[in-house]
PDB file of C-alpha atoms in Angstrom:
ATOM      1  CA  MET A  84      22.476 -74.531-105.766  1.00  0.00           C
ATOM      2  CA  LEU A  85      23.177 -77.686-107.747  1.00  0.00           C
ATOM      3  CA  ALA A  86      21.366 -80.967-107.454  1.00  0.00           C
ATOM      4  CA  PHE A  87      22.395 -84.106-109.276  1.00  0.00           C
ATOM      5  CA  THR A  88      20.340 -87.221-108.724  1.00  0.00           C
ATOM      6  CA  GLU A  89      22.419 -89.759-110.623  1.00  0.00           C
ATOM      7  CA  ASN A  90      26.075 -90.718-110.708  1.00  0.00           C
ATOM      8  CA  GLN A  91      26.022 -90.485-114.490  1.00  0.00           C
ATOM      9  CA  PRO A  92      28.088 -87.923-116.413  1.00  0.00           C
ATOM     10  CA  SER A  93      26.022 -84.793-116.916  1.00  0.00           C
ATOM     11  CA  SER A  94      26.783 -84.751-120.658  1.00  0.00           C
ATOM     12  CA  THR A  95      26.048 -81.045-120.807  1.00  0.00           C
ATOM     13  CA  GLY A  96      29.595 -79.939-121.552  1.00  0.00           C
ATOM     14  CA  LYS A  97      28.636 -76.564-120.116  1.00  0.00           C
ATOM     15  CA  PRO A  98      30.225 -76.154-116.679  1.00  0.00           C
ATOM     16  CA  GLU A  99      31.344 -72.707-117.790  1.00  0.00           C
ATOM     17  CA  SER A 100      27.705 -71.738-118.356  1.00  0.00           C
ATOM     18  CA  VAL A 101      26.774 -72.967-114.887  1.00  0.00           C
ATOM     19  CA  PHE A 102      29.670 -71.011-113.392  1.00  0.00           C
ATOM     20  CA  ILE A 103      28.753 -67.783-115.196  1.00  0.00           C
ATOM     21  CA  SER A 104      25.089 -68.170-114.226  1.00  0.00           C
ATOM     22  CA  TRP A 105      26.115 -68.686-110.613  1.00  0.00           C
ATOM     23  CA  LEU A 106      28.246 -65.524-110.728  1.00  0.00           C
ATOM     24  CA  LEU A 107      25.402 -63.479-112.175  1.00  0.00           C
ATOM     25  CA  TRP A 108      22.982 -64.634-109.467  1.00  0.00           C
ATOM     26  CA  GLN A 109      25.207 -63.610-106.568  1.00  0.00           C
ATOM     27  CA  PRO A 110      23.868 -60.646-104.644  1.00  0.00           C
ATOM     28  CA  ARG A 111      25.694 -57.344-104.873  1.00  0.00           C
ATOM     29  CA  GLY A 112      28.397 -57.180-102.224  1.00  0.00           C
ATOM     30  CA  ALA A 113      28.609 -60.947-101.756  1.00  0.00           C
ATOM     31  CA  ASP A 114      32.015 -62.335-100.829  1.00  0.00           C
ATOM     32  CA  LEU A 115      32.532 -64.449-103.940  1.00  0.00           C
ATOM     33  CA  ALA A 116      35.489 -66.356-102.477  1.00  0.00           C
ATOM     34  CA  VAL A 117      33.421 -67.444 -99.471  1.00  0.00           C
ATOM     35  CA  GLU A 118      30.444 -68.375-101.623  1.00  0.00           C
ATOM     36  CA  ALA A 119      32.688 -70.276-104.049  1.00  0.00           C
ATOM     37  CA  ARG A 120      34.128 -72.307-101.142  1.00  0.00           C
ATOM     38  CA  LYS A 121      30.590 -73.359-100.266  1.00  0.00           C
ATOM     39  CA  GLU A 122      30.059 -74.585-103.816  1.00  0.00           C
ATOM     40  CA  VAL A 123      33.360 -76.497-103.766  1.00  0.00           C
ATOM     41  CA  GLN A 124      32.206 -78.277-100.624  1.00  0.00           C
ATOM     42  CA  LYS A 125      28.856 -79.136-102.222  1.00  0.00           C
ATOM     43  CA  LEU A 126      30.518 -80.471-105.361  1.00  0.00           C
ATOM     44  CA  ALA A 127      33.106 -82.470-103.399  1.00  0.00           C
ATOM     45  CA  ARG A 128      30.522 -85.124-102.539  1.00  0.00           C
ATOM     46  CA  TYR A 129      30.369 -86.107-106.215  1.00  0.00           C
ATOM     47  CA  GLY A 130      34.054 -86.967-106.363  1.00  0.00           C
ATOM     48  CA  GLY A 131      35.665 -87.161-109.757  1.00  0.00           C
ATOM     49  CA  ALA A 132      33.016 -89.345-111.397  1.00  0.00           C
ATOM     50  CA  ASP A 133      31.914 -86.658-113.856  1.00  0.00           C
ATOM     51  CA  PRO A 134      34.483 -84.562-115.740  1.00  0.00           C
ATOM     52  CA  ASP A 135      32.031 -81.652-116.046  1.00  0.00           C
ATOM     53  CA  ILE A 136      31.530 -81.555-112.278  1.00  0.00           C
ATOM     54  CA  ALA A 137      35.282 -81.799-111.750  1.00  0.00           C
ATOM     55  CA  ARG A 138      35.816 -78.853-114.130  1.00  0.00           C
ATOM     56  CA  LEU A 139      33.092 -76.830-112.402  1.00  0.00           C
ATOM     57  CA  ARG A 140      34.621 -77.600-109.012  1.00  0.00           C
ATOM     58  CA  THR A 141      38.015 -76.438-110.323  1.00  0.00           C
ATOM     59  CA  MET A 142      36.506 -73.129-111.431  1.00  0.00           C
ATOM     60  CA  PHE A 143      34.931 -72.564-108.025  1.00  0.00           C
ATOM     61  CA  ALA A 144      38.179 -73.548-106.275  1.00  0.00           C
ATOM     62  CA  SER A 145      40.067 -71.044-108.407  1.00  0.00           C
ATOM     63  CA  LEU A 146      37.635 -68.289-107.490  1.00  0.00           C
ATOM     64  CA  ALA A 147      37.877 -69.315-103.841  1.00  0.00           C
ATOM     65  CA  GLY A 148      41.630 -68.832-104.025  1.00  0.00           C
ATOM     66  CA  SER A 149      42.585 -72.471-103.697  1.00  0.00           C
ATOM     67  CA  ASP A 150      44.917 -74.293-106.021  1.00  0.00           C
ATOM     68  CA  GLY A 151      44.449 -77.594-104.220  1.00  0.00           C
ATOM     69  CA  SER A 152      41.540 -79.558-102.874  1.00  0.00           C
ATOM     70  CA  LEU A 153      39.423 -77.953-100.187  1.00  0.00           C
ATOM     71  CA  HIS A 154      38.040 -79.857 -97.217  1.00  0.00           C
TER      72      HIS A 154
END
């Protein structure tokens, strides 16, 4: 879903907008917890270099039902 090509902060300040957009694009009947885990795994490769990505990852982890880091 997400593709970042640089290790620079995204500077968008809108991880909430990305999260809401992602939710709206999920197909009816999708297991949101499972899909959110997939996004957490994708975002994990970016580490904590960008606070927006870290916040987005936290939102997905919360939806996935995890209060810690997922592997």
